[in-house]
Amino acid sequence: MTSDTNGWRQATRLVRTGLARSPNNETAEALYLNSGFVFNSAAEAEAAFKGENDVYMYSRYGNPTVTTFEERLAALEGAEMCRATATGMAAIFSALACQLKSGDRVVAARELFGACHHIVAKILPKWGVETQFVKGTDLEAWKAALSTPANAVLLESPSNPMLDLVDIAAVSELAHAAGAKVIVDNVFATPLFQSPLDLGADIVVYSATKHIDGHGRCLGGAVLGSAAWMNEHFIPFYRNTGPSMSPFNAWVMAKSLETLELRVERMSATAAKVADWLAGQSQVLQVRYPGRSDHPQHDLAKRQMRGFGSLVAMEVAGGKTAAFKVLDSLKVIDLSNNLGDAKSLACHPSTTTHAKVPVEEKLDCGITDGSIRLSVGLEHPDDLTEDLAQALAAAS
Ligand SMILES: *Cc1c(COP(=O)(O)O)cnc(C)c1O
C-alpha cells in the first residue's frame, strides 16, 4: 500500500505522502473518525470479505486516516509496507508474536526498553519460546548466541538509557546465517538518523509516542518491513488480534510527521550542545552521547547513523542523593520518563524505568545511582544549560 513518492526528497515526502483528499478537497488531511464502512451492495461486501476488492471494511483492518500515517512513515523509512499500532509495545509484541511459535528461539540484546525486556524474559518463555540475552555491544557474544539456529533477533540501538549501540549490519549478517529475522527498535535514532532496513535488518518498530508525535499527546506505534513478510506474517495477526491505531491518533501522528525533520534536527543540535556543556562540569563524572568522540562506540555511530539524536545520559557525582537533588532543582526541564517531546524531560533510570532490573545487571549496563537521562526538547540551548547549571550547583 506504499504510495508513489514521485522521487520526492525527504522533506517533501513528510508533507505530501499519503495525502488522499476527499471530494471536499480539504487542504489538510481529513480525519476519518469512523469504525465501520458502508458497502454499495451485498455483492460488493461479499467480494470485500473474499479479498477480491481493495475497499475499507472495518477500522480494525484499515482506515483512510491511518493509511495516510502509514504511507507517510513508510516513505520516510524506505519500507515497502507499514502498519500503525495503538502503542509502541503493541508494535513490538505483535512483530514478535506474529512470527513465533512454541519451540522457536529468540536472541535479544539485553539493553532493551523495560517492557521489551519483560516480553523476552517473561512472556515468550511461558509460551515455549526459548530466549537468550546477549550484551548488545559485544559482537563475540552475538556470534556465540547465533551459532545455534534462531528465529528472531530483537535489538535497540542506541539503547535506553545509556545510549549503547549495536552493530546492526554485523548482527544482521550473523542472524540471517542462523535463520533469524532481525527486528530493530529504532525509537532513539528516529527514522531520520538511522535506516535499519538499509543496514540489513528485516523489520523496524517504533513507539510513535516519542519523537513522531513529539508533543506528548498520543500513544502509537508502527511496524515496517517488506510487503512479503508483512503480508505473510504481520497482517493476519494484526487483523485478527486488533492492536490497531485509532484514526484520531493517526491524524495527530500524520500531521506531526510534517515537522519531524525540523524538530528532531533542532533537538539533536541542542542535545549535542548540552552534552558538550555537561562534559565540562566538575560535578558530572561522565556524559554519554553517540555524537561525542568520547562515546565508546563513536566510530560505529558515525558509520550507521546520520545524526545522533536528542537523548543524553550523564552521571553526576554524589550518587542517588545528588541525582535526586539535581532533578528536584530543575526549573525548566520537567521530571518525566517520557522522551522525544518538545519539552525537555529528565529522569532517574535506576529508580524509575529500570527499577526492576537487578543491581548487577544495571551496573553492567552502566546505570548507576548517579545516572540521569535527559531528553532534550525545543527550548533555547542556553535556557537548558542555565537550568542544569543551577541544579548542579544546588546539588553540590
Ligand atoms: C517508549 C518506548 C517503547 C514503548 O512504546 P509505548 O508507545 O510506550 O508503548 C519501546 N521502545 C522504546 C525504545 C521506547 O522508548
PDB file of C-alpha atoms in Angstrom, residues 65-346:
ATOM      1  CA  THR A  65      -6.516   8.397   8.136  1.00  0.00           C
ATOM      2  CA  VAL A  66      -4.431   5.532   9.484  1.00  0.00           C
ATOM      3  CA  THR A  67      -3.339   4.757   5.908  1.00  0.00           C
ATOM      4  CA  THR A  68      -2.151   8.359   5.492  1.00  0.00           C
ATOM      5  CA  PHE A  69       0.107   7.983   8.530  1.00  0.00           C
ATOM      6  CA  GLU A  70       1.317   4.525   7.440  1.00  0.00           C
ATOM      7  CA  GLU A  71       2.177   5.634   3.912  1.00  0.00           C
ATOM      8  CA  ARG A  72       3.965   8.749   5.141  1.00  0.00           C
ATOM      9  CA  LEU A  73       6.080   6.800   7.626  1.00  0.00           C
ATOM     10  CA  ALA A  74       6.802   4.025   5.083  1.00  0.00           C
ATOM     11  CA  ALA A  75       8.018   6.629   2.586  1.00  0.00           C
ATOM     12  CA  LEU A  76      10.303   8.175   5.206  1.00  0.00           C
ATOM     13  CA  GLU A  77      11.683   4.795   6.286  1.00  0.00           C
ATOM     14  CA  GLY A  78      12.050   3.489   2.737  1.00  0.00           C
ATOM     15  CA  ALA A  79       9.975   0.426   3.684  1.00  0.00           C
ATOM     16  CA  GLU A  80       7.575  -1.386   1.363  1.00  0.00           C
ATOM     17  CA  MET A  81       4.867  -1.543   3.984  1.00  0.00           C
ATOM     18  CA  CYS A  82       3.861  -0.072   7.348  1.00  0.00           C
ATOM     19  CA  ARG A  83       1.110  -0.859   9.825  1.00  0.00           C
ATOM     20  CA  ALA A  84       0.293   1.508  12.670  1.00  0.00           C
ATOM     21  CA  THR A  85      -0.436   0.184  16.150  1.00  0.00           C
ATOM     22  CA  ALA A  86      -2.064   1.538  19.309  1.00  0.00           C
ATOM     23  CA  THR A  87       1.259   1.791  21.203  1.00  0.00           C
ATOM     24  CA  GLY A  88       4.937   1.088  20.688  1.00  0.00           C
ATOM     25  CA  MET A  89       4.617  -2.044  22.806  1.00  0.00           C
ATOM     26  CA  ALA A  90       1.739  -3.298  20.631  1.00  0.00           C
ATOM     27  CA  ALA A  91       4.074  -2.898  17.632  1.00  0.00           C
ATOM     28  CA  ILE A  92       6.978  -4.760  19.245  1.00  0.00           C
ATOM     29  CA  PHE A  93       4.875  -7.528  20.749  1.00  0.00           C
ATOM     30  CA  SER A  94       2.943  -8.074  17.505  1.00  0.00           C
ATOM     31  CA  ALA A  95       6.148  -8.112  15.423  1.00  0.00           C
ATOM     32  CA  LEU A  96       7.445 -10.947  17.648  1.00  0.00           C
ATOM     33  CA  ALA A  97       4.220 -12.868  18.284  1.00  0.00           C
ATOM     34  CA  CYS A  98       3.108 -12.905  14.630  1.00  0.00           C
ATOM     35  CA  GLN A  99       6.120 -14.959  13.565  1.00  0.00           C
ATOM     36  CA  LEU A 100       6.959 -17.119  16.601  1.00  0.00           C
ATOM     37  CA  LYS A 101       5.658 -20.487  17.735  1.00  0.00           C
ATOM     38  CA  SER A 102       6.408 -22.852  20.563  1.00  0.00           C
ATOM     39  CA  GLY A 103       9.899 -24.370  20.186  1.00  0.00           C
ATOM     40  CA  ASP A 104      11.327 -21.284  18.413  1.00  0.00           C
ATOM     41  CA  ARG A 105      14.357 -19.381  19.652  1.00  0.00           C
ATOM     42  CA  VAL A 106      14.852 -15.619  20.131  1.00  0.00           C
ATOM     43  CA  VAL A 107      18.151 -13.839  20.750  1.00  0.00           C
ATOM     44  CA  ALA A 108      17.887 -10.295  22.120  1.00  0.00           C
ATOM     45  CA  ALA A 109      20.195  -7.530  23.208  1.00  0.00           C
ATOM     46  CA  ARG A 110      19.898  -7.219  26.982  1.00  0.00           C
ATOM     47  CA  GLU A 111      19.919  -3.407  26.704  1.00  0.00           C
ATOM     48  CA  LEU A 112      16.222  -3.134  25.866  1.00  0.00           C
ATOM     49  CA  PHE A 113      13.366  -0.857  26.888  1.00  0.00           C
ATOM     50  CA  GLY A 114      11.949  -2.341  30.132  1.00  0.00           C
ATOM     51  CA  ALA A 115       8.685  -3.659  28.651  1.00  0.00           C
ATOM     52  CA  CYS A 116      10.549  -5.249  25.704  1.00  0.00           C
ATOM     53  CA  HIS A 117      12.876  -6.953  28.185  1.00  0.00           C
ATOM     54  CA  HIS A 118       9.783  -8.264  30.022  1.00  0.00           C
ATOM     55  CA  ILE A 119       8.296  -9.750  26.822  1.00  0.00           C
ATOM     56  CA  VAL A 120      11.538 -11.596  26.033  1.00  0.00           C
ATOM     57  CA  ALA A 121      12.341 -12.631  29.615  1.00  0.00           C
ATOM     58  CA  LYS A 122       8.869 -13.468  30.927  1.00  0.00           C
ATOM     59  CA  ILE A 123       6.111 -13.761  28.299  1.00  0.00           C
ATOM     60  CA  LEU A 124       7.746 -15.616  25.385  1.00  0.00           C
ATOM     61  CA  PRO A 125       9.270 -18.391  27.576  1.00  0.00           C
ATOM     62  CA  LYS A 126       5.811 -19.021  29.062  1.00  0.00           C
ATOM     63  CA  TRP A 127       4.673 -19.884  25.540  1.00  0.00           C
ATOM     64  CA  GLY A 128       7.534 -22.296  24.904  1.00  0.00           C
ATOM     65  CA  VAL A 129       9.847 -19.874  23.096  1.00  0.00           C
ATOM     66  CA  GLU A 130      13.481 -20.191  24.146  1.00  0.00           C
ATOM     67  CA  THR A 131      15.078 -16.791  24.710  1.00  0.00           C
ATOM     68  CA  GLN A 132      18.658 -15.669  25.240  1.00  0.00           C
ATOM     69  CA  PHE A 133      20.029 -12.221  26.076  1.00  0.00           C
ATOM     70  CA  VAL A 134      23.445 -11.026  24.929  1.00  0.00           C
ATOM     71  CA  LYS A 135      25.422  -7.893  25.675  1.00  0.00           C
ATOM     72  CA  GLY A 136      24.459  -5.802  22.649  1.00  0.00           C
ATOM     73  CA  THR A 137      27.845  -4.123  22.237  1.00  0.00           C
ATOM     74  CA  ASP A 138      29.728  -7.453  22.217  1.00  0.00           C
ATOM     75  CA  LEU A 139      29.919  -8.905  18.707  1.00  0.00           C
ATOM     76  CA  GLU A 140      31.588 -12.084  20.019  1.00  0.00           C
ATOM     77  CA  ALA A 141      28.576 -12.679  22.286  1.00  0.00           C
ATOM     78  CA  TRP A 142      26.224 -12.293  19.295  1.00  0.00           C
ATOM     79  CA  LYS A 143      28.435 -14.703  17.311  1.00  0.00           C
ATOM     80  CA  ALA A 144      28.255 -17.323  20.072  1.00  0.00           C
ATOM     81  CA  ALA A 145      24.485 -16.948  20.572  1.00  0.00           C
ATOM     82  CA  LEU A 146      23.807 -17.080  16.831  1.00  0.00           C
ATOM     83  CA  SER A 147      25.983 -20.140  16.229  1.00  0.00           C
ATOM     84  CA  THR A 148      22.767 -22.039  17.125  1.00  0.00           C
ATOM     85  CA  PRO A 149      19.753 -21.648  14.797  1.00  0.00           C
ATOM     86  CA  ALA A 150      17.323 -18.889  15.820  1.00  0.00           C
ATOM     87  CA  ASN A 151      14.051 -17.455  14.535  1.00  0.00           C
ATOM     88  CA  ALA A 152      14.146 -13.826  15.615  1.00  0.00           C
ATOM     89  CA  VAL A 153      16.599 -11.235  16.896  1.00  0.00           C
ATOM     90  CA  LEU A 154      15.427  -8.143  18.788  1.00  0.00           C
ATOM     91  CA  LEU A 155      17.666  -5.170  19.443  1.00  0.00           C
ATOM     92  CA  GLU A 156      17.548  -1.460  20.218  1.00  0.00           C
ATOM     93  CA  SER A 157      20.255   0.985  19.084  1.00  0.00           C
ATOM     94  CA  PRO A 158      21.040   3.423  20.588  1.00  0.00           C
ATOM     95  CA  SER A 159      19.713   1.799  23.731  1.00  0.00           C
ATOM     96  CA  ASN A 160      17.736   3.230  26.614  1.00  0.00           C
ATOM     97  CA  PRO A 161      19.037   4.815  28.837  1.00  0.00           C
ATOM     98  CA  MET A 162      22.825   4.575  28.363  1.00  0.00           C
ATOM     99  CA  LEU A 163      22.928   5.015  24.569  1.00  0.00           C
ATOM    100  CA  ASP A 164      24.902   1.865  23.778  1.00  0.00           C
ATOM    101  CA  LEU A 165      24.983   0.859  20.126  1.00  0.00           C
ATOM    102  CA  VAL A 166      24.603  -2.473  18.373  1.00  0.00           C
ATOM    103  CA  ASP A 167      26.397  -3.025  15.052  1.00  0.00           C
ATOM    104  CA  ILE A 168      23.185  -3.600  13.068  1.00  0.00           C
ATOM    105  CA  ALA A 169      24.894  -4.719   9.829  1.00  0.00           C
ATOM    106  CA  ALA A 170      27.159  -7.246  11.570  1.00  0.00           C
ATOM    107  CA  VAL A 171      24.395  -8.664  13.776  1.00  0.00           C
ATOM    108  CA  SER A 172      22.002  -8.890  10.800  1.00  0.00           C
ATOM    109  CA  GLU A 173      24.555 -10.953   8.883  1.00  0.00           C
ATOM    110  CA  LEU A 174      25.023 -13.341  11.824  1.00  0.00           C
ATOM    111  CA  ALA A 175      21.257 -13.525  12.389  1.00  0.00           C
ATOM    112  CA  HIS A 176      20.478 -14.342   8.776  1.00  0.00           C
ATOM    113  CA  ALA A 177      23.086 -17.118   8.769  1.00  0.00           C
ATOM    114  CA  ALA A 178      21.280 -18.530  11.844  1.00  0.00           C
ATOM    115  CA  GLY A 179      17.910 -18.293  10.072  1.00  0.00           C
ATOM    116  CA  ALA A 180      16.573 -15.378  12.148  1.00  0.00           C
ATOM    117  CA  LYS A 181      14.647 -12.252  11.186  1.00  0.00           C
ATOM    118  CA  VAL A 182      16.068  -9.067  12.717  1.00  0.00           C
ATOM    119  CA  ILE A 183      13.717  -6.614  14.460  1.00  0.00           C
ATOM    120  CA  VAL A 184      15.194  -3.202  15.314  1.00  0.00           C
ATOM    121  CA  ASP A 185      13.545  -0.837  17.817  1.00  0.00           C
ATOM    122  CA  ASN A 186      14.609   2.433  16.171  1.00  0.00           C
ATOM    123  CA  VAL A 187      12.990   4.884  18.613  1.00  0.00           C
ATOM    124  CA  PHE A 188      16.128   6.652  19.855  1.00  0.00           C
ATOM    125  CA  ALA A 189      17.643   7.167  16.393  1.00  0.00           C
ATOM    126  CA  THR A 190      14.304   8.055  14.729  1.00  0.00           C
ATOM    127  CA  PRO A 191      13.771   7.274  11.014  1.00  0.00           C
ATOM    128  CA  LEU A 192      15.724  10.441  10.191  1.00  0.00           C
ATOM    129  CA  PHE A 193      19.062   9.316  11.571  1.00  0.00           C
ATOM    130  CA  GLN A 194      19.164   5.538  11.096  1.00  0.00           C
ATOM    131  CA  SER A 195      17.760   3.190   8.445  1.00  0.00           C
ATOM    132  CA  PRO A 196      17.965  -0.360   9.858  1.00  0.00           C
ATOM    133  CA  LEU A 197      16.490  -1.914   6.676  1.00  0.00           C
ATOM    134  CA  ASP A 198      19.399  -0.493   4.642  1.00  0.00           C
ATOM    135  CA  LEU A 199      21.814  -1.933   7.211  1.00  0.00           C
ATOM    136  CA  GLY A 200      20.376  -5.433   6.731  1.00  0.00           C
ATOM    137  CA  ALA A 201      17.581  -5.630   9.330  1.00  0.00           C
ATOM    138  CA  ASP A 202      14.225  -7.113   8.301  1.00  0.00           C
ATOM    139  CA  ILE A 203      11.700  -5.289  10.459  1.00  0.00           C
ATOM    140  CA  VAL A 204      11.704  -1.834  12.064  1.00  0.00           C
ATOM    141  CA  VAL A 205       9.466  -0.969  15.001  1.00  0.00           C
ATOM    142  CA  TYR A 206       8.627   2.394  16.572  1.00  0.00           C
ATOM    143  CA  SER A 207       6.959   3.826  19.560  1.00  0.00           C
ATOM    144  CA  ALA A 208       5.337   6.756  17.705  1.00  0.00           C
ATOM    145  CA  THR A 209       4.516   8.128  21.164  1.00  0.00           C
ATOM    146  CA  LYS A 210       8.034   9.596  21.263  1.00  0.00           C
ATOM    147  CA  HIS A 211       9.564  11.816  18.534  1.00  0.00           C
ATOM    148  CA  ILE A 212       6.916  11.007  15.918  1.00  0.00           C
ATOM    149  CA  ASP A 213       4.103  12.563  17.965  1.00  0.00           C
ATOM    150  CA  GLY A 214       6.734  14.736  19.587  1.00  0.00           C
ATOM    151  CA  HIS A 215       4.330  16.817  21.646  1.00  0.00           C
ATOM    152  CA  GLY A 216       3.402  14.358  24.397  1.00  0.00           C
ATOM    153  CA  ARG A 217      -0.180  13.845  23.236  1.00  0.00           C
ATOM    154  CA  CYS A 218      -0.913  10.418  21.760  1.00  0.00           C
ATOM    155  CA  LEU A 219       0.272   6.848  22.168  1.00  0.00           C
ATOM    156  CA  GLY A 220       1.111   4.995  18.988  1.00  0.00           C
ATOM    157  CA  GLY A 221       3.450   2.578  17.283  1.00  0.00           C
ATOM    158  CA  ALA A 222       4.417   1.207  13.894  1.00  0.00           C
ATOM    159  CA  VAL A 223       5.828  -1.933  12.277  1.00  0.00           C
ATOM    160  CA  LEU A 224       7.617  -1.646   8.928  1.00  0.00           C
ATOM    161  CA  GLY A 225       9.023  -4.319   6.642  1.00  0.00           C
ATOM    162  CA  SER A 226       8.860  -5.943   3.225  1.00  0.00           C
ATOM    163  CA  ALA A 227       5.437  -6.495   1.663  1.00  0.00           C
ATOM    164  CA  ALA A 228       6.162 -10.238   1.532  1.00  0.00           C
ATOM    165  CA  TRP A 229       6.890 -10.538   5.266  1.00  0.00           C
ATOM    166  CA  MET A 230       4.110  -8.164   6.307  1.00  0.00           C
ATOM    167  CA  ASN A 231       1.505  -9.989   4.199  1.00  0.00           C
ATOM    168  CA  GLU A 232       2.579 -13.452   5.271  1.00  0.00           C
ATOM    169  CA  HIS A 233       3.146 -12.859   8.984  1.00  0.00           C
ATOM    170  CA  PHE A 234       2.052  -9.487  10.260  1.00  0.00           C
ATOM    171  CA  ILE A 235      -1.233  -8.655   8.519  1.00  0.00           C
ATOM    172  CA  PRO A 236      -3.162 -11.830   9.502  1.00  0.00           C
ATOM    173  CA  PHE A 237      -2.023 -11.391  13.130  1.00  0.00           C
ATOM    174  CA  TYR A 238      -2.884  -7.674  13.117  1.00  0.00           C
ATOM    175  CA  ARG A 239      -6.340  -8.078  11.562  1.00  0.00           C
ATOM    176  CA  ASN A 240      -7.357 -10.834  13.972  1.00  0.00           C
ATOM    177  CA  THR A 241      -5.814  -9.662  17.243  1.00  0.00           C
ATOM    178  CA  GLY A 242      -6.569  -5.925  16.914  1.00  0.00           C
ATOM    179  CA  PRO A 243      -3.562  -3.843  18.029  1.00  0.00           C
ATOM    180  CA  SER A 244      -4.700  -1.129  15.547  1.00  0.00           C
ATOM    181  CA  MET A 245      -4.104   2.609  15.925  1.00  0.00           C
ATOM    182  CA  SER A 246      -7.131   4.865  16.390  1.00  0.00           C
ATOM    183  CA  PRO A 247      -7.868   7.212  13.461  1.00  0.00           C
ATOM    184  CA  PHE A 248      -7.635  10.225  15.768  1.00  0.00           C
ATOM    185  CA  ASN A 249      -4.135   9.290  16.912  1.00  0.00           C
ATOM    186  CA  ALA A 250      -3.128   8.555  13.306  1.00  0.00           C
ATOM    187  CA  TRP A 251      -4.295  12.025  12.288  1.00  0.00           C
ATOM    188  CA  VAL A 252      -2.201  13.621  15.055  1.00  0.00           C
ATOM    189  CA  MET A 253       0.812  11.487  14.097  1.00  0.00           C
ATOM    190  CA  ALA A 254       0.486  12.167  10.355  1.00  0.00           C
ATOM    191  CA  LYS A 255       0.453  15.923  10.998  1.00  0.00           C
ATOM    192  CA  SER A 256       3.411  15.569  13.363  1.00  0.00           C
ATOM    193  CA  LEU A 257       5.456  13.837  10.663  1.00  0.00           C
ATOM    194  CA  GLU A 258       5.278  17.101   8.696  1.00  0.00           C
ATOM    195  CA  THR A 259       7.531  18.740  11.282  1.00  0.00           C
ATOM    196  CA  LEU A 260       9.577  15.688  12.361  1.00  0.00           C
ATOM    197  CA  GLU A 261      12.683  16.734  10.463  1.00  0.00           C
ATOM    198  CA  LEU A 262      12.594  20.316  11.800  1.00  0.00           C
ATOM    199  CA  ARG A 263      12.001  19.195  15.380  1.00  0.00           C
ATOM    200  CA  VAL A 264      14.432  16.294  15.580  1.00  0.00           C
ATOM    201  CA  GLU A 265      17.258  18.167  13.842  1.00  0.00           C
ATOM    202  CA  ARG A 266      16.878  21.095  16.239  1.00  0.00           C
ATOM    203  CA  MET A 267      16.523  18.878  19.301  1.00  0.00           C
ATOM    204  CA  SER A 268      19.608  16.877  18.307  1.00  0.00           C
ATOM    205  CA  ALA A 269      21.701  20.003  17.649  1.00  0.00           C
ATOM    206  CA  THR A 270      20.710  21.241  21.111  1.00  0.00           C
ATOM    207  CA  ALA A 271      21.427  17.814  22.651  1.00  0.00           C
ATOM    208  CA  ALA A 272      24.962  17.922  21.215  1.00  0.00           C
ATOM    209  CA  LYS A 273      25.487  21.400  22.754  1.00  0.00           C
ATOM    210  CA  VAL A 274      24.090  20.310  26.120  1.00  0.00           C
ATOM    211  CA  ALA A 275      26.249  17.150  26.100  1.00  0.00           C
ATOM    212  CA  ASP A 276      29.405  19.198  25.399  1.00  0.00           C
ATOM    213  CA  TRP A 277      28.483  21.680  28.123  1.00  0.00           C
ATOM    214  CA  LEU A 278      27.815  18.900  30.642  1.00  0.00           C
ATOM    215  CA  ALA A 279      31.199  17.304  29.868  1.00  0.00           C
ATOM    216  CA  GLY A 280      32.868  20.493  31.133  1.00  0.00           C
ATOM    217  CA  GLN A 281      31.153  20.472  34.557  1.00  0.00           C
ATOM    218  CA  SER A 282      33.132  19.228  37.554  1.00  0.00           C
ATOM    219  CA  GLN A 283      30.078  17.545  39.166  1.00  0.00           C
ATOM    220  CA  VAL A 284      29.488  15.475  36.023  1.00  0.00           C
ATOM    221  CA  LEU A 285      31.556  12.290  36.084  1.00  0.00           C
ATOM    222  CA  GLN A 286      30.538  11.036  32.677  1.00  0.00           C
ATOM    223  CA  VAL A 287      28.469  12.089  29.659  1.00  0.00           C
ATOM    224  CA  ARG A 288      27.114   9.606  27.126  1.00  0.00           C
ATOM    225  CA  TYR A 289      26.217  10.963  23.702  1.00  0.00           C
ATOM    226  CA  PRO A 290      26.866   8.983  20.492  1.00  0.00           C
ATOM    227  CA  GLY A 291      27.941  12.179  18.698  1.00  0.00           C
ATOM    228  CA  ARG A 292      30.837  12.835  21.109  1.00  0.00           C
ATOM    229  CA  SER A 293      34.252  11.379  20.311  1.00  0.00           C
ATOM    230  CA  ASP A 294      34.481  10.045  23.910  1.00  0.00           C
ATOM    231  CA  HIS A 295      31.478   7.750  23.353  1.00  0.00           C
ATOM    232  CA  PRO A 296      32.989   4.220  23.340  1.00  0.00           C
ATOM    233  CA  GLN A 297      31.278   3.441  20.012  1.00  0.00           C
ATOM    234  CA  HIS A 298      31.583   6.828  18.306  1.00  0.00           C
ATOM    235  CA  ASP A 299      33.079   5.244  15.142  1.00  0.00           C
ATOM    236  CA  LEU A 300      30.138   2.832  14.832  1.00  0.00           C
ATOM    237  CA  ALA A 301      27.737   5.729  15.443  1.00  0.00           C
ATOM    238  CA  LYS A 302      29.311   7.645  12.545  1.00  0.00           C
ATOM    239  CA  ARG A 303      29.084   4.535  10.352  1.00  0.00           C
ATOM    240  CA  GLN A 304      25.462   3.582  10.925  1.00  0.00           C
ATOM    241  CA  MET A 305      23.773   6.859  11.937  1.00  0.00           C
ATOM    242  CA  ARG A 306      23.265  10.131  10.052  1.00  0.00           C
ATOM    243  CA  GLY A 307      22.671  12.100  13.249  1.00  0.00           C
ATOM    244  CA  PHE A 308      22.978  11.324  16.949  1.00  0.00           C
ATOM    245  CA  GLY A 309      19.573  12.049  18.443  1.00  0.00           C
ATOM    246  CA  SER A 310      18.010  14.056  21.222  1.00  0.00           C
ATOM    247  CA  LEU A 311      18.936  11.892  24.225  1.00  0.00           C
ATOM    248  CA  VAL A 312      21.895  12.425  26.534  1.00  0.00           C
ATOM    249  CA  ALA A 313      22.889  10.327  29.550  1.00  0.00           C
ATOM    250  CA  MET A 314      25.094  11.608  32.354  1.00  0.00           C
ATOM    251  CA  GLU A 315      26.412  10.502  35.693  1.00  0.00           C
ATOM    252  CA  VAL A 316      26.615  13.062  38.492  1.00  0.00           C
ATOM    253  CA  ALA A 317      28.989  12.833  41.459  1.00  0.00           C
ATOM    254  CA  GLY A 318      27.321  12.024  44.780  1.00  0.00           C
ATOM    255  CA  GLY A 319      25.095   9.106  43.765  1.00  0.00           C
ATOM    256  CA  LYS A 320      21.347   8.984  44.325  1.00  0.00           C
ATOM    257  CA  THR A 321      21.217  11.918  46.793  1.00  0.00           C
ATOM    258  CA  ALA A 322      22.935  14.256  44.343  1.00  0.00           C
ATOM    259  CA  ALA A 323      20.992  12.951  41.333  1.00  0.00           C
ATOM    260  CA  PHE A 324      17.668  13.482  43.172  1.00  0.00           C
ATOM    261  CA  LYS A 325      18.764  16.979  44.246  1.00  0.00           C
ATOM    262  CA  VAL A 326      19.649  17.871  40.639  1.00  0.00           C
ATOM    263  CA  LEU A 327      16.299  16.548  39.369  1.00  0.00           C
ATOM    264  CA  ASP A 328      14.325  18.280  42.139  1.00  0.00           C
ATOM    265  CA  SER A 329      16.108  21.591  41.453  1.00  0.00           C
ATOM    266  CA  LEU A 330      15.347  21.752  37.725  1.00  0.00           C
ATOM    267  CA  LYS A 331      13.016  24.631  36.839  1.00  0.00           C
ATOM    268  CA  VAL A 332      12.763  24.469  33.047  1.00  0.00           C
ATOM    269  CA  ILE A 333      13.333  20.753  32.454  1.00  0.00           C
ATOM    270  CA  ASP A 334      10.462  18.544  33.668  1.00  0.00           C
ATOM    271  CA  LEU A 335      10.761  15.233  35.501  1.00  0.00           C
ATOM    272  CA  SER A 336       9.274  12.558  33.268  1.00  0.00           C
ATOM    273  CA  ASN A 337      10.072   9.096  31.980  1.00  0.00           C
ATOM    274  CA  ASN A 338       8.659  10.080  28.562  1.00  0.00           C
ATOM    275  CA  LEU A 339      11.023  11.208  25.795  1.00  0.00           C
ATOM    276  CA  GLY A 340      11.160  12.783  22.350  1.00  0.00           C
ATOM    277  CA  ASP A 341       8.885  15.623  23.491  1.00  0.00           C
ATOM    278  CA  ALA A 342       9.163  19.299  22.522  1.00  0.00           C
ATOM    279  CA  LYS A 343       9.654  19.885  26.269  1.00  0.00           C
ATOM    280  CA  SER A 344      12.972  18.752  27.757  1.00  0.00           C
ATOM    281  CA  LEU A 345      12.491  15.898  30.214  1.00  0.00           C
ATOM    282  CA  ALA A 346      14.794  14.270  32.759  1.00  0.00           C
TER     283      ALA A 346
END
